[in-house]
Amino acid sequence: FTNGFAAEALVVLAEVAAQRPEAADTGEFRLLRGGGNYLMGRIDEAREDFAFKGLDSIDEGAFWRAIVEAVAGDRTAAARELRRVGPMVRLYPRALALPLGLVVAETAIDLGDLKVAIFYLESLLAAQPTPQQRAYVDYLEGRIFEFTGDFEKAVEKWDAVAAGRDRLARFMAERSRIE
């Protein structure tokens, strides 16, 4: 599912579950299906897959649970686990590591863990993000400046993002600038 084939992976997994129902009760299956659901934006289904008890002692399960919780809005619960298992993001292919790394960085910023946030943002920049991802990194850097009280640099970052092409990043930068 990593390379844009989440829907296809879910179809294959559904077929596996239909032919071998016991396979659906394994941690590996739940990780794959949960990851596919997450990438398809099916957060509730992903949360259900990652809640599987067979993932309780697996760091990758904790990582994905935390990512889903962060995206669903429970940043506090997510941050505790992401501090521990966040570095796992580096094990994923670039196409998945970059967007997941943005979630980790943003969660750290939301909770004031700027050292962790800066580490992930620097790692993301080194991985050559897409223009959309770069715009989001710049937006998050503006939030770090805001958090540290350097409002001038924050506004400078957000103005640059607002002048860019990514609509979501432009919206977020404009909203932050207004607030």
PDB file of C-alpha atoms in Angstrom:
ATOM      1  CA  PHE A   1       0.000   0.000   0.000  1.00  0.00           C
ATOM      2  CA  THR A   2       2.980   2.301   0.406  1.00  0.00           C
ATOM      3  CA  ASN A   3       3.274   3.336  -3.219  1.00  0.00           C
ATOM      4  CA  GLY A   4      -0.270   4.548  -3.773  1.00  0.00           C
ATOM      5  CA  PHE A   5      -1.954   1.171  -3.956  1.00  0.00           C
ATOM      6  CA  ALA A   6      -3.915   1.261  -0.692  1.00  0.00           C
ATOM      7  CA  ALA A   7      -7.234   0.445  -2.367  1.00  0.00           C
ATOM      8  CA  GLU A   8      -5.726  -2.482  -4.227  1.00  0.00           C
ATOM      9  CA  ALA A   9      -4.063  -3.776  -1.062  1.00  0.00           C
ATOM     10  CA  LEU A  10      -7.394  -3.645   0.753  1.00  0.00           C
ATOM     11  CA  VAL A  11      -9.038  -5.671  -2.018  1.00  0.00           C
ATOM     12  CA  VAL A  12      -6.294  -8.309  -1.826  1.00  0.00           C
ATOM     13  CA  LEU A  13      -6.578  -8.420   1.967  1.00  0.00           C
ATOM     14  CA  ALA A  14     -10.360  -8.811   1.748  1.00  0.00           C
ATOM     15  CA  GLU A  15      -9.857 -11.766  -0.578  1.00  0.00           C
ATOM     16  CA  VAL A  16      -7.294 -13.296   1.792  1.00  0.00           C
ATOM     17  CA  ALA A  17      -9.742 -12.901   4.691  1.00  0.00           C
ATOM     18  CA  ALA A  18     -12.547 -14.462   2.641  1.00  0.00           C
ATOM     19  CA  GLN A  19     -10.434 -17.498   1.746  1.00  0.00           C
ATOM     20  CA  ARG A  20      -8.579 -17.816   5.058  1.00  0.00           C
ATOM     21  CA  PRO A  21     -10.597 -16.133   7.839  1.00  0.00           C
ATOM     22  CA  GLU A  22      -7.974 -17.018  10.449  1.00  0.00           C
ATOM     23  CA  ALA A  23      -5.467 -14.770   8.626  1.00  0.00           C
ATOM     24  CA  ALA A  24      -7.553 -11.719   9.570  1.00  0.00           C
ATOM     25  CA  ASP A  25      -6.796 -12.442  13.228  1.00  0.00           C
ATOM     26  CA  THR A  26      -3.057 -11.862  12.963  1.00  0.00           C
ATOM     27  CA  GLY A  27      -1.079  -8.750  13.777  1.00  0.00           C
ATOM     28  CA  GLU A  28       0.521  -8.668  10.354  1.00  0.00           C
ATOM     29  CA  PHE A  29      -2.844  -8.690   8.608  1.00  0.00           C
ATOM     30  CA  ARG A  30      -4.212  -5.960  10.886  1.00  0.00           C
ATOM     31  CA  LEU A  31      -1.132  -3.790  10.305  1.00  0.00           C
ATOM     32  CA  LEU A  32      -1.496  -4.070   6.541  1.00  0.00           C
ATOM     33  CA  ARG A  33      -5.245  -3.510   6.521  1.00  0.00           C
ATOM     34  CA  GLY A  34      -5.006  -0.695   9.059  1.00  0.00           C
ATOM     35  CA  GLY A  35      -2.288   0.996   7.006  1.00  0.00           C
ATOM     36  CA  GLY A  36      -4.393   0.678   3.872  1.00  0.00           C
ATOM     37  CA  ASN A  37      -7.427   2.085   5.666  1.00  0.00           C
ATOM     38  CA  TYR A  38      -5.369   4.975   7.026  1.00  0.00           C
ATOM     39  CA  LEU A  39      -4.047   5.867   3.581  1.00  0.00           C
ATOM     40  CA  MET A  40      -7.586   5.748   2.212  1.00  0.00           C
ATOM     41  CA  GLY A  41      -8.679   8.209   4.907  1.00  0.00           C
ATOM     42  CA  ARG A  42     -10.755   5.616   6.732  1.00  0.00           C
ATOM     43  CA  ILE A  43      -9.563   6.623  10.177  1.00  0.00           C
ATOM     44  CA  ASP A  44     -12.254   4.767  12.152  1.00  0.00           C
ATOM     45  CA  GLU A  45     -11.529   1.516  10.316  1.00  0.00           C
ATOM     46  CA  ALA A  46      -7.784   1.999  10.760  1.00  0.00           C
ATOM     47  CA  ARG A  47      -8.287   2.654  14.471  1.00  0.00           C
ATOM     48  CA  GLU A  48     -10.266  -0.581  14.754  1.00  0.00           C
ATOM     49  CA  ASP A  49      -7.528  -2.566  12.994  1.00  0.00           C
ATOM     50  CA  PHE A  50      -4.759  -1.074  15.115  1.00  0.00           C
ATOM     51  CA  ALA A  51      -6.714  -1.738  18.332  1.00  0.00           C
ATOM     52  CA  PHE A  52      -6.233  -5.469  17.708  1.00  0.00           C
ATOM     53  CA  LYS A  53      -4.815  -7.072  20.888  1.00  0.00           C
ATOM     54  CA  GLY A  54      -2.223  -8.966  18.859  1.00  0.00           C
ATOM     55  CA  LEU A  55      -0.471  -5.634  18.230  1.00  0.00           C
ATOM     56  CA  ASP A  56      -0.103  -4.725  21.914  1.00  0.00           C
ATOM     57  CA  SER A  57       3.519  -5.842  22.181  1.00  0.00           C
ATOM     58  CA  ILE A  58       4.615  -4.732  18.695  1.00  0.00           C
ATOM     59  CA  ASP A  59       6.245  -1.308  18.341  1.00  0.00           C
ATOM     60  CA  GLU A  60       4.935  -0.932  14.817  1.00  0.00           C
ATOM     61  CA  GLY A  61       1.417  -1.390  16.143  1.00  0.00           C
ATOM     62  CA  ALA A  62       2.043   1.329  18.748  1.00  0.00           C
ATOM     63  CA  PHE A  63       3.437   3.603  16.031  1.00  0.00           C
ATOM     64  CA  TRP A  64       0.380   3.248  13.807  1.00  0.00           C
ATOM     65  CA  ARG A  65      -2.021   3.597  16.728  1.00  0.00           C
ATOM     66  CA  ALA A  66      -0.326   6.858  17.649  1.00  0.00           C
ATOM     67  CA  ILE A  67      -0.406   8.150  14.060  1.00  0.00           C
ATOM     68  CA  VAL A  68      -4.141   7.430  13.830  1.00  0.00           C
ATOM     69  CA  GLU A  69      -4.814   9.073  17.198  1.00  0.00           C
ATOM     70  CA  ALA A  70      -2.819  12.140  16.160  1.00  0.00           C
ATOM     71  CA  VAL A  71      -4.744  12.468  12.907  1.00  0.00           C
ATOM     72  CA  ALA A  72      -8.038  11.909  14.743  1.00  0.00           C
ATOM     73  CA  GLY A  73      -7.157  14.795  17.075  1.00  0.00           C
ATOM     74  CA  ASP A  74      -5.951  13.113  20.269  1.00  0.00           C
ATOM     75  CA  ARG A  75      -2.459  14.588  20.134  1.00  0.00           C
ATOM     76  CA  THR A  76      -1.773  14.100  23.837  1.00  0.00           C
ATOM     77  CA  ALA A  77      -2.277  10.337  23.737  1.00  0.00           C
ATOM     78  CA  ALA A  78      -0.399  10.111  20.451  1.00  0.00           C
ATOM     79  CA  ALA A  79       2.589  12.107  21.665  1.00  0.00           C
ATOM     80  CA  ARG A  80       3.389   9.719  24.493  1.00  0.00           C
ATOM     81  CA  GLU A  81       3.803   6.836  22.070  1.00  0.00           C
ATOM     82  CA  LEU A  82       5.373   8.869  19.281  1.00  0.00           C
ATOM     83  CA  ARG A  83       8.177   9.950  21.604  1.00  0.00           C
ATOM     84  CA  ARG A  84       8.983   6.272  22.015  1.00  0.00           C
ATOM     85  CA  VAL A  85       8.269   4.810  18.577  1.00  0.00           C
ATOM     86  CA  GLY A  86       8.368   7.877  16.306  1.00  0.00           C
ATOM     87  CA  PRO A  87      11.837   7.053  14.952  1.00  0.00           C
ATOM     88  CA  MET A  88      10.221   4.030  13.301  1.00  0.00           C
ATOM     89  CA  VAL A  89       9.056   6.404  10.559  1.00  0.00           C
ATOM     90  CA  ARG A  90      12.583   6.240   9.108  1.00  0.00           C
ATOM     91  CA  LEU A  91      12.102   2.548   8.332  1.00  0.00           C
ATOM     92  CA  TYR A  92       9.366   3.241   5.801  1.00  0.00           C
ATOM     93  CA  PRO A  93       9.853   4.070   2.129  1.00  0.00           C
ATOM     94  CA  ARG A  94      10.092   7.778   1.359  1.00  0.00           C
ATOM     95  CA  ALA A  95       6.560   7.932  -0.087  1.00  0.00           C
ATOM     96  CA  LEU A  96       5.168   6.949   3.298  1.00  0.00           C
ATOM     97  CA  ALA A  97       7.882   8.261   5.623  1.00  0.00           C
ATOM     98  CA  LEU A  98       7.461  11.884   4.579  1.00  0.00           C
ATOM     99  CA  PRO A  99       3.722  12.259   5.269  1.00  0.00           C
ATOM    100  CA  LEU A 100       3.992  10.219   8.473  1.00  0.00           C
ATOM    101  CA  GLY A 101       6.974  12.308   9.573  1.00  0.00           C
ATOM    102  CA  LEU A 102       4.873  15.442   9.138  1.00  0.00           C
ATOM    103  CA  VAL A 103       2.281  13.971  11.515  1.00  0.00           C
ATOM    104  CA  VAL A 104       5.003  13.170  14.052  1.00  0.00           C
ATOM    105  CA  ALA A 105       6.507  16.674  13.779  1.00  0.00           C
ATOM    106  CA  GLU A 106       3.164  18.441  14.038  1.00  0.00           C
ATOM    107  CA  THR A 107       2.189  16.371  17.066  1.00  0.00           C
ATOM    108  CA  ALA A 108       5.457  17.311  18.761  1.00  0.00           C
ATOM    109  CA  ILE A 109       4.846  21.002  18.039  1.00  0.00           C
ATOM    110  CA  ASP A 110       1.294  20.807  19.394  1.00  0.00           C
ATOM    111  CA  LEU A 111       2.700  19.565  22.692  1.00  0.00           C
ATOM    112  CA  GLY A 112       5.642  21.935  22.807  1.00  0.00           C
ATOM    113  CA  ASP A 113       8.293  19.282  22.212  1.00  0.00           C
ATOM    114  CA  LEU A 114      10.257  21.508  19.862  1.00  0.00           C
ATOM    115  CA  LYS A 115      13.493  19.521  19.981  1.00  0.00           C
ATOM    116  CA  VAL A 116      11.679  16.470  18.582  1.00  0.00           C
ATOM    117  CA  ALA A 117       9.773  18.583  16.057  1.00  0.00           C
ATOM    118  CA  ILE A 118      12.946  20.228  14.759  1.00  0.00           C
ATOM    119  CA  PHE A 119      14.655  16.849  14.455  1.00  0.00           C
ATOM    120  CA  TYR A 120      11.826  15.477  12.305  1.00  0.00           C
ATOM    121  CA  LEU A 121      11.523  18.604  10.182  1.00  0.00           C
ATOM    122  CA  GLU A 122      15.261  18.547   9.462  1.00  0.00           C
ATOM    123  CA  SER A 123      14.999  14.869   8.562  1.00  0.00           C
ATOM    124  CA  LEU A 124      12.079  15.601   6.252  1.00  0.00           C
ATOM    125  CA  LEU A 125      13.982  18.371   4.492  1.00  0.00           C
ATOM    126  CA  ALA A 126      16.953  16.051   3.983  1.00  0.00           C
ATOM    127  CA  ALA A 127      14.618  13.525   2.330  1.00  0.00           C
ATOM    128  CA  GLN A 128      13.728  16.015  -0.427  1.00  0.00           C
ATOM    129  CA  PRO A 129      10.008  16.538   0.133  1.00  0.00           C
ATOM    130  CA  THR A 130       7.575  17.309  -2.648  1.00  0.00           C
ATOM    131  CA  PRO A 131       6.616  20.985  -3.066  1.00  0.00           C
ATOM    132  CA  GLN A 132       3.399  20.347  -1.104  1.00  0.00           C
ATOM    133  CA  GLN A 133       5.287  18.650   1.703  1.00  0.00           C
ATOM    134  CA  ARG A 134       7.884  21.429   1.694  1.00  0.00           C
ATOM    135  CA  ALA A 135       5.102  23.998   2.067  1.00  0.00           C
ATOM    136  CA  TYR A 136       3.806  22.095   5.084  1.00  0.00           C
ATOM    137  CA  VAL A 137       7.314  21.886   6.579  1.00  0.00           C
ATOM    138  CA  ASP A 138       7.624  25.663   6.145  1.00  0.00           C
ATOM    139  CA  TYR A 139       4.231  26.158   7.800  1.00  0.00           C
ATOM    140  CA  LEU A 140       5.325  23.999  10.746  1.00  0.00           C
ATOM    141  CA  GLU A 141       8.598  25.913  11.011  1.00  0.00           C
ATOM    142  CA  GLY A 142       6.482  29.053  11.319  1.00  0.00           C
ATOM    143  CA  ARG A 143       4.618  27.423  14.197  1.00  0.00           C
ATOM    144  CA  ILE A 144       7.938  26.703  15.921  1.00  0.00           C
ATOM    145  CA  PHE A 145       8.937  30.365  15.578  1.00  0.00           C
ATOM    146  CA  GLU A 146       5.548  31.359  16.979  1.00  0.00           C
ATOM    147  CA  PHE A 147       5.927  28.952  19.882  1.00  0.00           C
ATOM    148  CA  THR A 148       9.343  30.410  20.754  1.00  0.00           C
ATOM    149  CA  GLY A 149       8.015  33.977  20.589  1.00  0.00           C
ATOM    150  CA  ASP A 150       9.702  34.974  17.326  1.00  0.00           C
ATOM    151  CA  PHE A 151       6.524  36.255  15.693  1.00  0.00           C
ATOM    152  CA  GLU A 152       8.376  38.149  12.990  1.00  0.00           C
ATOM    153  CA  LYS A 153      10.018  34.992  11.660  1.00  0.00           C
ATOM    154  CA  ALA A 154       6.750  33.074  12.036  1.00  0.00           C
ATOM    155  CA  VAL A 155       4.875  35.622   9.920  1.00  0.00           C
ATOM    156  CA  GLU A 156       7.721  35.627   7.399  1.00  0.00           C
ATOM    157  CA  LYS A 157       7.428  31.837   7.022  1.00  0.00           C
ATOM    158  CA  TRP A 158       3.643  31.945   6.777  1.00  0.00           C
ATOM    159  CA  ASP A 159       3.717  34.759   4.207  1.00  0.00           C
ATOM    160  CA  ALA A 160       6.028  32.652   2.047  1.00  0.00           C
ATOM    161  CA  VAL A 161       3.719  29.636   2.379  1.00  0.00           C
ATOM    162  CA  ALA A 162       0.644  31.778   1.655  1.00  0.00           C
ATOM    163  CA  ALA A 163       2.288  32.931  -1.571  1.00  0.00           C
ATOM    164  CA  GLY A 164       2.785  29.315  -2.661  1.00  0.00           C
ATOM    165  CA  ARG A 165       0.626  26.946  -4.660  1.00  0.00           C
ATOM    166  CA  ASP A 166      -0.527  24.398  -2.079  1.00  0.00           C
ATOM    167  CA  ARG A 167      -4.070  25.349  -1.064  1.00  0.00           C
ATOM    168  CA  LEU A 168      -4.141  23.564   2.275  1.00  0.00           C
ATOM    169  CA  ALA A 169      -0.779  24.968   3.345  1.00  0.00           C
ATOM    170  CA  ARG A 170      -1.831  28.440   2.174  1.00  0.00           C
ATOM    171  CA  PHE A 171      -5.025  28.203   4.204  1.00  0.00           C
ATOM    172  CA  MET A 172      -3.208  27.029   7.324  1.00  0.00           C
ATOM    173  CA  ALA A 173      -0.551  29.735   6.999  1.00  0.00           C
ATOM    174  CA  GLU A 174      -3.155  32.459   6.501  1.00  0.00           C
ATOM    175  CA  ARG A 175      -5.191  31.208   9.451  1.00  0.00           C
ATOM    176  CA  SER A 176      -2.126  31.092  11.702  1.00  0.00           C
ATOM    177  CA  ARG A 177      -1.089  34.567  10.614  1.00  0.00           C
ATOM    178  CA  ILE A 178      -4.537  35.944  11.462  1.00  0.00           C
ATOM    179  CA  GLU A 179      -4.656  34.245  14.844  1.00  0.00           C
TER     180      GLU A 179
END
